[in-house]
Coordinates of C-alpha atoms in Angstrom, one line a residue:
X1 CA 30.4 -6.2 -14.7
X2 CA 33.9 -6.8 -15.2
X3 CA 35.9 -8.8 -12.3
X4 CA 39.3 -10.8 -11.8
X5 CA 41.1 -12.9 -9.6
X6 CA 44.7 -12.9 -9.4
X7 CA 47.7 -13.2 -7.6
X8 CA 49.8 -9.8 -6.7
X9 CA 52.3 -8.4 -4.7
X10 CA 51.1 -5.6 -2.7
X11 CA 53.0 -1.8 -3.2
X12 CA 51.1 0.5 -1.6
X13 CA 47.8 1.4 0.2
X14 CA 46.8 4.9 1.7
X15 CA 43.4 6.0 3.8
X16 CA 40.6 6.8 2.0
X17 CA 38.0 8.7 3.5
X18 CA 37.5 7.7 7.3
X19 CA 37.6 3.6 7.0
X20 CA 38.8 2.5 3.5
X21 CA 41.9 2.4 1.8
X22 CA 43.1 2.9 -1.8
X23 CA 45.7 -0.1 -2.6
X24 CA 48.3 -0.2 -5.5
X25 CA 49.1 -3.6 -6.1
X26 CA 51.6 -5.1 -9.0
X27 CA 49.3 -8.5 -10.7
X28 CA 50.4 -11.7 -12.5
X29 CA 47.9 -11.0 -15.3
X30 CA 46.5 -7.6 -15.2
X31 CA 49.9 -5.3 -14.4
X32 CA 49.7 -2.9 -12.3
X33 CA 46.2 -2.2 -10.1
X34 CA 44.6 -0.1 -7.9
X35 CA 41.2 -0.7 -5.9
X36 CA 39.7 0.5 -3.0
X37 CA 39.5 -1.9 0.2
X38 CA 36.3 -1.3 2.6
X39 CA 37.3 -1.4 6.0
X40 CA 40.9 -1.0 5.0
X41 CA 42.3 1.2 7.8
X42 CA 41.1 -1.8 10.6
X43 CA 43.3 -3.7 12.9
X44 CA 42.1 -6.6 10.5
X45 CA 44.0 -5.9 7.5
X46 CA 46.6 -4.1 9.3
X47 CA 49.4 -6.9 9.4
X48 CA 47.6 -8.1 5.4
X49 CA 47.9 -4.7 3.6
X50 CA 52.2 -3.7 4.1
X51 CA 54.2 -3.4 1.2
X52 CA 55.8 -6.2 -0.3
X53 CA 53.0 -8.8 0.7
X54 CA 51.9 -11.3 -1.6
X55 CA 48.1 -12.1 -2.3
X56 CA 45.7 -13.3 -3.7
X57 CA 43.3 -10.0 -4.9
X58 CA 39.5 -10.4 -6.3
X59 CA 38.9 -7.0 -8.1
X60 CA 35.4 -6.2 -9.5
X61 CA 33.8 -2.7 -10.7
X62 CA 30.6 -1.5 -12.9
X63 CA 32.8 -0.3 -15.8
X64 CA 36.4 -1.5 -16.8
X65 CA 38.2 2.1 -16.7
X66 CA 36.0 2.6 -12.9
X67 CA 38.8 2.1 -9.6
X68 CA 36.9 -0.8 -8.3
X69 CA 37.0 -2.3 -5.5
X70 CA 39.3 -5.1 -4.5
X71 CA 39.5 -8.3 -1.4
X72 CA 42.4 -9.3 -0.5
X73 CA 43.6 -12.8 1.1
X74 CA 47.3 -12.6 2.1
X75 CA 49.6 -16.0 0.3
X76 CA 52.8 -14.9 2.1
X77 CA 53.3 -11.7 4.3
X78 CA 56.6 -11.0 3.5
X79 CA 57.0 -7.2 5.1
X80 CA 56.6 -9.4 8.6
X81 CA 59.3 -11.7 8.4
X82 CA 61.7 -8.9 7.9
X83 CA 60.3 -6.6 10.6
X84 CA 63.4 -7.1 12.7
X85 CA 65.8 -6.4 10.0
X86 CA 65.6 -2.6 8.8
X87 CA 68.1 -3.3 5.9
X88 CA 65.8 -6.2 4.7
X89 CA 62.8 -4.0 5.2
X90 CA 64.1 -1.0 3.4
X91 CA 64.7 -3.1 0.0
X92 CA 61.0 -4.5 0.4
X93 CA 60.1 -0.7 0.8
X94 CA 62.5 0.2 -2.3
X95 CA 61.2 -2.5 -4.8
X96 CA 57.4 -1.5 -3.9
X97 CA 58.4 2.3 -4.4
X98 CA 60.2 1.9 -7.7
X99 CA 57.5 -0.4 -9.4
X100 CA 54.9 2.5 -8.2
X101 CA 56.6 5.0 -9.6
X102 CA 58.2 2.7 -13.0
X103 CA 55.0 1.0 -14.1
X104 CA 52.0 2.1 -16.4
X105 CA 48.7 1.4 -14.6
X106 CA 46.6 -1.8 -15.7
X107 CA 49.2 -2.9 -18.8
X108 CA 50.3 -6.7 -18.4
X109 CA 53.7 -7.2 -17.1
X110 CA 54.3 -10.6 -16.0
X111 CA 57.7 -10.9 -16.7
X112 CA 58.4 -7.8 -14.2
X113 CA 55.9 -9.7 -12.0
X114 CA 57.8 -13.0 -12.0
X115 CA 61.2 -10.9 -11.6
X116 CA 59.8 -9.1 -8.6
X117 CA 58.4 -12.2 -6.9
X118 CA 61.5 -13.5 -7.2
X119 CA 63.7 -10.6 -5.7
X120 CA 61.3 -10.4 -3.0
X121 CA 62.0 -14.2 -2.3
X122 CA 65.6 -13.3 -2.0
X123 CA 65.1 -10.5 0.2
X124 CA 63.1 -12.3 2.7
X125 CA 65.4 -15.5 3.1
X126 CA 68.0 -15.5 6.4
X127 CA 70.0 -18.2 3.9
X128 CA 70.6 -15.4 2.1
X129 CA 72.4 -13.7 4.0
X130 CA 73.5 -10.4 2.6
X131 CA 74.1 -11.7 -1.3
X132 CA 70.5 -10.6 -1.7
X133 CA 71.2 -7.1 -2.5
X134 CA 73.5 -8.7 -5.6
X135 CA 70.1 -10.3 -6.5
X136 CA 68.7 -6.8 -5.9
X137 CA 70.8 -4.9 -8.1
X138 CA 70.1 -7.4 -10.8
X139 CA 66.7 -6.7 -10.6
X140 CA 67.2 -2.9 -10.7
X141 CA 69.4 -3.5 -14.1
X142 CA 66.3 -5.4 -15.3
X143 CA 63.8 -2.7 -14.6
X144 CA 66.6 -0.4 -16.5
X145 CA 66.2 -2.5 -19.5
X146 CA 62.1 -2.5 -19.1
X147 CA 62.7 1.4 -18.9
X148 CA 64.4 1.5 -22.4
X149 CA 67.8 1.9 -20.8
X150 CA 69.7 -1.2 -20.9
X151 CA 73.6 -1.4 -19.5
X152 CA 75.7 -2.9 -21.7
X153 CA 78.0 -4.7 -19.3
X154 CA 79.7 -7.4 -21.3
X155 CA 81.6 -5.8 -24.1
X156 CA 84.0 -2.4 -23.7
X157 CA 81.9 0.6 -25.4
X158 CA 85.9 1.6 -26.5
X159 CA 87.8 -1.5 -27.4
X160 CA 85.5 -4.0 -28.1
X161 CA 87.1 -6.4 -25.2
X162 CA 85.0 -8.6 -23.5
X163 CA 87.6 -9.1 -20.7
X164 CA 89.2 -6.8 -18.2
X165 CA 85.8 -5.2 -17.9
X166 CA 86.6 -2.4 -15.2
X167 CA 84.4 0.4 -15.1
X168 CA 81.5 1.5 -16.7
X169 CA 80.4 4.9 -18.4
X170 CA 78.2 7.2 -16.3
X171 CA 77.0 8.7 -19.6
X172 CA 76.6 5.9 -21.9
X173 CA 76.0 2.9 -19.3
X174 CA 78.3 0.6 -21.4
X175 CA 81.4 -1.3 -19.9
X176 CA 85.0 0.2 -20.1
X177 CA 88.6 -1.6 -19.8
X178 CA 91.6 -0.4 -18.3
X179 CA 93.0 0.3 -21.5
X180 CA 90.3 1.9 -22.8
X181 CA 89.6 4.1 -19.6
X182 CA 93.2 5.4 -19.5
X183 CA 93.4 8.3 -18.0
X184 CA 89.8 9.3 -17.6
X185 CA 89.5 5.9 -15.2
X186 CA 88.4 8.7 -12.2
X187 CA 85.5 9.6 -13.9
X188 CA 84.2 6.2 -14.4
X189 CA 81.9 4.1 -12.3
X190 CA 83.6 1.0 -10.9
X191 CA 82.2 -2.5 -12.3
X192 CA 81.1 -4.8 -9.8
X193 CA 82.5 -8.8 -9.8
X194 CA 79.5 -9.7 -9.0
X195 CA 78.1 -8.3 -13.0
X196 CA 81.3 -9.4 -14.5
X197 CA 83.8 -6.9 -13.5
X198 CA 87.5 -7.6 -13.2
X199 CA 87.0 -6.7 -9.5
X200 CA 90.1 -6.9 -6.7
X201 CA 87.2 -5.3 -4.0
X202 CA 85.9 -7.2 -1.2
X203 CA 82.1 -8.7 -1.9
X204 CA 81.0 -6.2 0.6
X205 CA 82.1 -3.3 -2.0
X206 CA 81.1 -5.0 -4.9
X207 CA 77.5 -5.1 -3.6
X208 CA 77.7 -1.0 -3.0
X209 CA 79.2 -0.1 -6.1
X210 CA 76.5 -1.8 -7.5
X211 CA 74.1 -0.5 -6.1
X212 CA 75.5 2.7 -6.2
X213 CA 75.9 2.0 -10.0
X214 CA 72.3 1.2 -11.3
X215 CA 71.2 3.8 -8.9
X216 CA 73.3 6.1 -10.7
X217 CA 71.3 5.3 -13.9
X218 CA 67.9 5.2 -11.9
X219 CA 68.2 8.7 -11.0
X220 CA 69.3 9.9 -14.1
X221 CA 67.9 8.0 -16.6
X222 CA 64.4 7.0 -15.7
X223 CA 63.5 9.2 -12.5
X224 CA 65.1 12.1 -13.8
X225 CA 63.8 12.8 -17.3
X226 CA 60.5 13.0 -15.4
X227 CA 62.0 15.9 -13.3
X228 CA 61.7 13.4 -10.3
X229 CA 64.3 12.3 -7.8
X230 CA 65.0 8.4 -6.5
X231 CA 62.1 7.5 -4.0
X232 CA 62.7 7.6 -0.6
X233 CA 62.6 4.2 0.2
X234 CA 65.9 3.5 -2.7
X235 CA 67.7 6.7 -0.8
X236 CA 67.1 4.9 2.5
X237 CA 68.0 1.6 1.1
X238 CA 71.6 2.7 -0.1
X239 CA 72.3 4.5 3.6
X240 CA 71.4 1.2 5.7
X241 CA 73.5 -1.0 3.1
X242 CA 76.5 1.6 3.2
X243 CA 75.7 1.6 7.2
X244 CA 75.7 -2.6 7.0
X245 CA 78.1 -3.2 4.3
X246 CA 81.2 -0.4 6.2
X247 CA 82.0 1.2 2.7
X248 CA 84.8 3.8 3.9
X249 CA 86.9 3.2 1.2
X250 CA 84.6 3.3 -1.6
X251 CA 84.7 6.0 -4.5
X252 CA 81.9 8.1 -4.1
X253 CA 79.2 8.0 -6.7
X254 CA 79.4 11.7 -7.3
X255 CA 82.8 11.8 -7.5
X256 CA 82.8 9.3 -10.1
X257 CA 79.8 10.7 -12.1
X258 CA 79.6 14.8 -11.5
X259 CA 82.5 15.6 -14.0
X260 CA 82.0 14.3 -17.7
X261 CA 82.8 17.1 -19.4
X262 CA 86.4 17.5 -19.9
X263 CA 86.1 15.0 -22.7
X264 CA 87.6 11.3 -22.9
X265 CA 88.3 8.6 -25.5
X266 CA 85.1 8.2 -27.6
X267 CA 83.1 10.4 -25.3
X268 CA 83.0 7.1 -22.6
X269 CA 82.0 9.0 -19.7

């Protein structure tokens, strides 16, 4: 009888049947897991099983490919320290939602496992304060490159410069100068400071663009070739940090990505 112990973050859990629940957790070892919890849907495990905790999970079933059935013991209950704080919530929510929807079932991932631990570390500390979500849009270009799309932020995709990096191509995901935007510069994505960009925007726009920029590429580079649109919990994550972060002036990601096809030098955007 095949079992396990191991430590996970959890992502998801929904009612099964009138007592249980089914739970989607993301392992050290094992990748990605699902199990079903007896007793689930009590006031017990109500405050254990929310998105975004970490624990300790004992799985166990008669045969290897069977759902199993899983025990949880919470290590840090992350979801309640940020309660209080909807924007904090919201990217617990969106990191959960994204590793759902990103990762293969039961297939080893521990370097997306230590990478999410760490994000979620971020997002829970007040020390923080709202630099997190630069740590969060890190993590998002990581889970780009895990994806098979990796941005290519460091060197123009036109001149070859490695400074005066100011935009980035909505097609290609690959960095852009001045020079080499020239005239096509509207149609470009702006380049955070915060990812190397020659940046004259306050931090609080820097952290926008970016996350407007990797979920740009999130929506049509991973979510979309599945004929799928950004989870819910990302959608909600970018209206509370536009709401937090007072982003009037901001180019809008639409404006900057909806018209690539008038052509520009070597087909940048």
């Amino acid at each position: 009888m095949p079992e396990w112990t191991d430590t996970a973050v959890i992502l998801s859990a929904r009612p099964h049947g009138e007592s249980a629940i089914i739970a989607n957790v993301l392992t050290a070892e094992h990748g990605r897991q699902a199990g079903l919890i007896r007793g689930g849907q009590s006031s017990k495990f109500r405050g254990l099983i929310q998105p975004g905790n970490l624990v300790e999970v004992h799985w166990r079933a008669r045969l290897e490919e069977h759902l199993g059935t899983m025990q949880l013991d919470v290590i840090t209950p992350h979801a309640s320290t940020v309660l209080d704080n909807a924007l904090r919530l919201a990217g617990l929510a969106s990191v959960c939602a994204i590793m759902e929807a990103c990762l293969p079932e039961r297939e080893p991932a521990r370097p997306v496992f230590d990478a999410t631990d760490a994000i979620l570390q971020m997002i829970t500390s007040e020390e923080m304060g709202d630099s997190w979500i630069g740590g969060y849009v890190r993590w998002e270009i990581g889970m780009l490159g895990i994806a098979g799309y990796a941005l290519g932020l460091d060197k123009c995709g036109v001149t070859g410069a490695t400074e005066d990096l100011v935009y980035v191509s909505p097609r290609t995901g690959v960095a852009v100068t001045a020079a080499g935007a020239g005239v096509h510069a509207p149609r470009l994505l702006p380049l955070p400071g915060f990812l190397g960009g020659n940046s004259k925007k306050t931090l609080e726009e820097d952290l926008l663009d970016g996350m407007e920029l990797t979920g740009h590429f999130l929506e049509k580079q991973v979510f979309g070739l599945h004929h799928q649109p950004l989870p819910p919990a990302r959608e909600r994550l970018l209206t509370l940090a536009r709401k937090r972060l007072h982003p009037e002036d901001n180019m809008s990601i639409s404006d900057a990505a909806s018209d690539t096809a008038g052509g520009s030098p070597q087909d940048i955007s």
